[in-house]
PDB file of C-alpha atoms and ligand atoms in Angstrom:
ATOM      1  CA  MET A  17      -2.069  26.612   3.730  1.00 85.00           C
ATOM      2  CA  ILE A  18       0.695  24.112   3.105  1.00 96.00           C
ATOM      3  CA  SER A  19       4.242  24.851   1.960  1.00 98.00           C
ATOM      4  CA  ASN A  20       5.310  24.292  -1.644  1.00 98.00           C
ATOM      5  CA  GLU A  21       7.741  21.662  -0.426  1.00 98.00           C
ATOM      6  CA  LEU A  22       5.025  19.633   1.316  1.00 98.00           C
ATOM      7  CA  HIS A  23       2.569  20.201  -1.559  1.00 98.00           C
ATOM      8  CA  GLU A  24       5.066  18.727  -4.043  1.00 98.00           C
ATOM      9  CA  ALA A  25       5.981  15.872  -1.712  1.00 98.00           C
ATOM     10  CA  ILE A  26       2.305  14.917  -1.249  1.00 98.00           C
ATOM     11  CA  ASN A  27       1.755  14.958  -5.024  1.00 98.00           C
ATOM     12  CA  ALA A  28       4.763  12.625  -5.310  1.00 98.00           C
ATOM     13  CA  GLN A  29       3.236  10.461  -2.553  1.00 98.00           C
ATOM     14  CA  ILE A  30      -0.047  10.189  -4.473  1.00 98.00           C
ATOM     15  CA  ASN A  31       2.012   8.835  -7.372  1.00 98.00           C
ATOM     16  CA  ALA A  32       3.857   6.430  -5.035  1.00 98.00           C
ATOM     17  CA  GLU A  33       0.554   5.110  -3.627  1.00 98.00           C
ATOM     18  CA  LEU A  34      -0.813   4.571  -7.136  1.00 98.00           C
ATOM     19  CA  TRP A  35       2.446   2.839  -8.102  1.00 98.00           C
ATOM     20  CA  SER A  36       1.972   0.576  -5.054  1.00 98.00           C
ATOM     21  CA  ALA A  37      -1.563  -0.188  -6.260  1.00 98.00           C
ATOM     22  CA  TYR A  38      -0.182  -1.049  -9.705  1.00 98.00           C
ATOM     23  CA  LEU A  39       2.565  -3.231  -8.173  1.00 98.00           C
ATOM     24  CA  TYR A  40       0.045  -5.214  -6.112  1.00 98.00           C
ATOM     25  CA  LEU A  41      -2.298  -5.593  -9.084  1.00 98.00           C
ATOM     26  CA  SER A  42       0.626  -7.004 -11.063  1.00 98.00           C
ATOM     27  CA  MET A  43       1.373  -9.444  -8.232  1.00 98.00           C
ATOM     28  CA  ALA A  44      -2.318 -10.457  -8.230  1.00 98.00           C
ATOM     29  CA  MET A  45      -2.159 -11.159 -11.971  1.00 98.00           C
ATOM     30  CA  ASP A  46       1.041 -13.220 -11.649  1.00 98.00           C
ATOM     31  CA  ALA A  47      -0.411 -15.224  -8.738  1.00 98.00           C
ATOM     32  CA  GLU A  48      -3.661 -15.842 -10.601  1.00 98.00           C
ATOM     33  CA  LYS A  49      -1.787 -17.006 -13.696  1.00 98.00           C
ATOM     34  CA  LYS A  50       0.071 -19.536 -11.552  1.00 96.00           C
ATOM     35  CA  GLY A  51      -3.097 -20.879  -9.931  1.00 96.00           C
ATOM     36  CA  HIS A  52      -2.751 -19.190  -6.531  1.00 97.00           C
ATOM     37  CA  ARG A  53      -6.274 -17.788  -6.434  1.00 97.00           C
ATOM     38  CA  GLY A  54      -6.192 -16.867  -2.753  1.00 98.00           C
ATOM     39  CA  VAL A  55      -2.879 -15.019  -3.063  1.00 98.00           C
ATOM     40  CA  ALA A  56      -4.336 -13.207  -6.090  1.00 98.00           C
ATOM     41  CA  ASN A  57      -7.376 -12.237  -4.017  1.00 98.00           C
ATOM     42  CA  TRP A  58      -5.151 -10.991  -1.189  1.00 98.00           C
ATOM     43  CA  TYR A  59      -3.269  -8.719  -3.597  1.00 98.00           C
ATOM     44  CA  LYS A  60      -6.459  -7.479  -5.256  1.00 98.00           C
ATOM     45  CA  VAL A  61      -7.598  -6.255  -1.829  1.00 98.00           C
ATOM     46  CA  GLN A  62      -4.183  -4.649  -1.379  1.00 98.00           C
ATOM     47  CA  PHE A  63      -4.616  -2.976  -4.798  1.00 98.00           C
ATOM     48  CA  GLN A  64      -7.856  -1.368  -3.610  1.00 98.00           C
ATOM     49  CA  GLU A  65      -6.374  -0.244  -0.288  1.00 97.00           C
ATOM     50  CA  GLU A  66      -3.488   1.525  -2.047  1.00 98.00           C
ATOM     51  CA  GLN A  67      -5.973   3.400  -4.220  1.00 98.00           C
ATOM     52  CA  ASP A  68      -7.690   4.483  -0.994  1.00 98.00           C
ATOM     53  CA  HIS A  69      -4.372   5.829   0.305  1.00 98.00           C
ATOM     54  CA  ALA A  70      -3.940   7.902  -2.855  1.00 98.00           C
ATOM     55  CA  ARG A  71      -7.501   9.213  -2.541  1.00 98.00           C
ATOM     56  CA  ILE A  72      -7.021  10.255   1.094  1.00 98.00           C
ATOM     57  CA  PHE A  73      -4.038  12.355   0.031  1.00 98.00           C
ATOM     58  CA  MET A  74      -6.009  13.796  -2.915  1.00 98.00           C
ATOM     59  CA  ASN A  75      -8.885  14.733  -0.599  1.00 97.00           C
ATOM     60  CA  TYR A  76      -6.426  16.355   1.778  1.00 98.00           C
ATOM     61  CA  LEU A  77      -4.802  18.495  -0.925  1.00 98.00           C
ATOM     62  CA  ASN A  78      -8.253  19.563  -2.128  1.00 97.00           C
ATOM     63  CA  SER A  79      -9.291  20.449   1.422  1.00 96.00           C
ATOM     64  CA  VAL A  80      -6.312  22.802   1.821  1.00 97.00           C
ATOM     65  CA  ASP A  81      -6.857  24.349  -1.626  1.00 97.00           C
ATOM     66  CA  ALA A  82      -3.700  22.797  -3.129  1.00 98.00           C
ATOM     67  CA  LYS A  83      -3.762  21.383  -6.650  1.00 98.00           C
ATOM     68  CA  VAL A  84      -3.589  17.625  -7.194  1.00 98.00           C
ATOM     69  CA  GLU A  85      -1.251  16.758 -10.040  1.00 98.00           C
ATOM     70  CA  LEU A  86      -1.499  13.209 -11.335  1.00 98.00           C
ATOM     71  CA  LYS A  87       1.759  12.186 -12.945  1.00 96.00           C
ATOM     72  CA  ALA A  88       2.696   9.158 -15.070  1.00 98.00           C
ATOM     73  CA  ILE A  89       2.849   5.852 -13.233  1.00 98.00           C
ATOM     74  CA  ASP A  90       6.045   3.900 -13.898  1.00 98.00           C
ATOM     75  CA  ALA A  91       5.929   0.329 -15.137  1.00 98.00           C
ATOM     76  CA  VAL A  92       6.005  -2.457 -12.529  1.00 98.00           C
ATOM     77  CA  PRO A  93       7.584  -5.944 -12.580  1.00 98.00           C
ATOM     78  CA  THR A  94       5.274  -8.603 -13.992  1.00 98.00           C
ATOM     79  CA  GLU A  95       6.693 -11.848 -12.643  1.00 98.00           C
ATOM     80  CA  TRP A  96       8.007 -13.255  -9.356  1.00 98.00           C
ATOM     81  CA  PRO A  97       9.877 -16.546  -8.835  1.00 97.00           C
ATOM     82  CA  SER A  98       7.597 -17.624  -5.969  1.00 96.00           C
ATOM     83  CA  VAL A  99       4.822 -16.510  -3.633  1.00 97.00           C
ATOM     84  CA  LEU A 100       7.425 -16.155  -0.881  1.00 97.00           C
ATOM     85  CA  ASP A 101       9.433 -13.768  -3.084  1.00 98.00           C
ATOM     86  CA  MET A 102       6.279 -11.763  -3.677  1.00 98.00           C
ATOM     87  CA  PHE A 103       5.598 -11.283   0.027  1.00 98.00           C
ATOM     88  CA  LYS A 104       9.262 -10.515   0.735  1.00 98.00           C
ATOM     89  CA  GLU A 105       9.177  -7.812  -1.940  1.00 98.00           C
ATOM     90  CA  THR A 106       5.927  -6.527  -0.429  1.00 98.00           C
ATOM     91  CA  LEU A 107       7.600  -6.075   2.969  1.00 98.00           C
ATOM     92  CA  ALA A 108      10.645  -4.383   1.399  1.00 98.00           C
ATOM     93  CA  HIS A 109       8.357  -2.073  -0.581  1.00 98.00           C
ATOM     94  CA  GLU A 110       6.256  -1.151   2.462  1.00 98.00           C
ATOM     95  CA  LYS A 111       9.435  -0.249   4.367  1.00 98.00           C
ATOM     96  CA  LYS A 112      10.263   2.205   1.566  1.00 98.00           C
ATOM     97  CA  VAL A 113       6.758   3.659   1.780  1.00 98.00           C
ATOM     98  CA  THR A 114       7.184   4.057   5.559  1.00 98.00           C
ATOM     99  CA  ALA A 115      10.336   6.105   4.908  1.00 98.00           C
ATOM    100  CA  LEU A 116       8.413   8.316   2.443  1.00 98.00           C
ATOM    101  CA  ILE A 117       5.592   8.892   4.956  1.00 98.00           C
ATOM    102  CA  ASN A 118       8.131   9.688   7.683  1.00 98.00           C
ATOM    103  CA  ASN A 119       9.700  12.232   5.349  1.00 98.00           C
ATOM    104  CA  LEU A 120       6.315  13.902   4.799  1.00 98.00           C
ATOM    105  CA  ALA A 121       5.798  14.077   8.573  1.00 98.00           C
ATOM    106  CA  HIS A 122       9.292  15.531   8.934  1.00 98.00           C
ATOM    107  CA  ILE A 123       8.533  18.317   6.428  1.00 98.00           C
ATOM    108  CA  ALA A 124       5.180  19.093   8.079  1.00 98.00           C
ATOM    109  CA  HIS A 125       6.868  19.290  11.497  1.00 98.00           C
ATOM    110  CA  LYS A 126       9.601  21.549  10.198  1.00 98.00           C
ATOM    111  CA  ASP A 127       6.907  23.813   8.672  1.00 98.00           C
ATOM    112  CA  ARG A 128       5.012  23.849  12.005  1.00 98.00           C
ATOM    113  CA  ASP A 129       2.064  22.702   9.863  1.00 98.00           C
ATOM    114  CA  PHE A 130       0.200  20.774  12.546  1.00 97.00           C
ATOM    115  CA  ALA A 131      -2.908  20.158  10.446  1.00 97.00           C
ATOM    116  CA  SER A 132      -0.728  18.187   8.022  1.00 98.00           C
ATOM    117  CA  VAL A 133       1.088  16.472  10.893  1.00 97.00           C
ATOM    118  CA  ASN A 134      -2.313  15.406  12.205  1.00 97.00           C
ATOM    119  CA  ARG A 135      -3.427  14.122   8.774  1.00 97.00           C
ATOM    120  CA  LEU A 136      -0.199  12.115   8.491  1.00 98.00           C
ATOM    121  CA  VAL A 137      -0.639  10.333  11.833  1.00 97.00           C
ATOM    122  CA  TRP A 138      -3.164   7.947  10.242  1.00 97.00           C
ATOM    123  CA  PHE A 139      -0.589   6.991   7.601  1.00 98.00           C
ATOM    124  CA  ILE A 140       2.160   6.528  10.201  1.00 98.00           C
ATOM    125  CA  ASN A 141      -0.064   4.034  12.052  1.00 97.00           C
ATOM    126  CA  GLU A 142      -1.174   2.409   8.799  1.00 97.00           C
ATOM    127  CA  GLN A 143       2.456   1.704   7.866  1.00 98.00           C
ATOM    128  CA  VAL A 144       3.059  -0.152  11.142  1.00 98.00           C
ATOM    129  CA  GLU A 145       0.105  -2.352  10.182  1.00 97.00           C
ATOM    130  CA  GLU A 146       1.232  -2.784   6.547  1.00 97.00           C
ATOM    131  CA  GLU A 147       4.688  -3.971   7.592  1.00 98.00           C
ATOM    132  CA  ASP A 148       3.268  -6.266  10.268  1.00 98.00           C
ATOM    133  CA  THR A 149       0.780  -7.803   7.800  1.00 97.00           C
ATOM    134  CA  ALA A 150       3.506  -8.429   5.194  1.00 98.00           C
ATOM    135  CA  ARG A 151       5.688 -10.062   7.875  1.00 98.00           C
ATOM    136  CA  ALA A 152       2.756 -12.285   8.928  1.00 98.00           C
ATOM    137  CA  MET A 153       2.322 -13.400   5.301  1.00 98.00           C
ATOM    138  CA  ILE A 154       6.033 -14.263   5.025  1.00 98.00           C
ATOM    139  CA  ASP A 155       5.762 -16.306   8.250  1.00 98.00           C
ATOM    140  CA  ALA A 156       2.665 -18.128   6.954  1.00 97.00           C
ATOM    141  CA  VAL A 157       4.241 -19.008   3.584  1.00 97.00           C
ATOM    142  CA  GLU A 158       7.498 -20.094   5.241  1.00 97.00           C
ATOM    143  CA  ALA A 159       5.519 -22.354   7.596  1.00 97.00           C
ATOM    144  CA  VAL A 160       4.098 -24.348   4.662  1.00 96.00           C
ATOM    145  CA  GLU A 161       7.147 -24.179   2.366  1.00 91.00           C
ATOM    146  CA  GLY A 162       7.604 -27.390   0.391  1.00 90.00           C
ATOM    147  CA  ASN A 163       4.210 -28.693   1.533  1.00 94.00           C
ATOM    148  CA  LYS A 164       1.747 -28.609  -1.379  1.00 93.00           C
ATOM    149  CA  TYR A 165      -1.291 -29.377   0.772  1.00 96.00           C
ATOM    150  CA  GLY A 166      -0.278 -26.688   3.262  1.00 96.00           C
ATOM    151  CA  MET A 167       0.052 -24.153   0.445  1.00 95.00           C
ATOM    152  CA  TYR A 168      -3.333 -25.228  -0.916  1.00 95.00           C
ATOM    153  CA  MET A 169      -4.958 -24.666   2.498  1.00 97.00           C
ATOM    154  CA  LEU A 170      -3.220 -21.307   2.975  1.00 97.00           C
ATOM    155  CA  ASP A 171      -4.319 -20.221  -0.495  1.00 97.00           C
ATOM    156  CA  LYS A 172      -7.899 -21.226   0.364  1.00 97.00           C
ATOM    157  CA  GLU A 173      -7.747 -19.117   3.519  1.00 97.00           C
ATOM    158  CA  LEU A 174      -6.485 -16.086   1.589  1.00 97.00           C
ATOM    159  CA  GLN A 175      -9.525 -16.328  -0.684  1.00 97.00           C
ATOM    160  CA  THR A 176     -11.639 -15.139   2.250  1.00 96.00           C
ATOM    161  CA  ARG A 177      -9.949 -11.713   2.552  1.00 95.00           C
ATOM    162  CA  THR A 178     -12.407  -8.974   1.628  1.00 95.00           C
ATOM    163  CA  TYR A 179     -11.981  -5.284   0.929  1.00 95.00           C
ATOM    164  CA  THR A 180     -13.592  -2.737   3.206  1.00 92.00           C
ATOM    165  CA  GLN A 181     -13.220   0.915   2.386  1.00 90.00           C
ATOM    166  CA  THR A 182     -11.344   2.753   5.124  1.00 91.00           C
ATOM    167  CA  THR A 183     -13.451   4.970   7.373  1.00 90.00           C
ATOM    168  CA  GLU A 184     -11.044   7.774   6.410  1.00 90.00           C
ATOM    169  CA  LEU A 185     -12.964   7.831   3.115  1.00 93.00           C
ATOM    170  CA  THR A 186     -16.441   6.694   4.142  1.00 87.00           C
ATOM    171  CA  ASN A 187     -16.571   9.442   6.793  1.00 78.00           C
ATOM    172  CA  ALA A 188     -14.984  12.046   4.515  1.00 69.00           C
TER     173      ALA A 188
HETATM  174 MG1  LIG B   5      -0.038   2.732   0.883  1.00 52.94          MG
END
């Protein structure tokens, strides 16, 4: 049994995860349009991972007999001045998501709802990884800034990123 406050906050989080998915899909489309196929691939993987995050929360609400309410997803930006801007916005966005996850954990703690606290631990760890990955991408793009061949090679490398469904879902 979860509190109404946490139930509502998790429904809002499902929307936030789906908005993240939509944001990264939009970045993928902008990158692809500009010929950065590897960057587009990287964001398409990100798009799938965000949908996984939403599904983990949906599964959790179902498992505690709380209704999932899918709300409208707000529009996302459609264009970025550069690949570097894209990754910088990604890091800034993930920091906001970290704050949202921390708030969920705070509510669960306050409620002494340790099952929810336990469910949220995966997301707390995931956010450390998300921020670190975005920072690594900023470092990589900054390292080749102004070097067309360097950007070409980096883009080629990003084409190799593949999506693997999280074990949180495959084992569910
Ligand atoms: Mg996420």
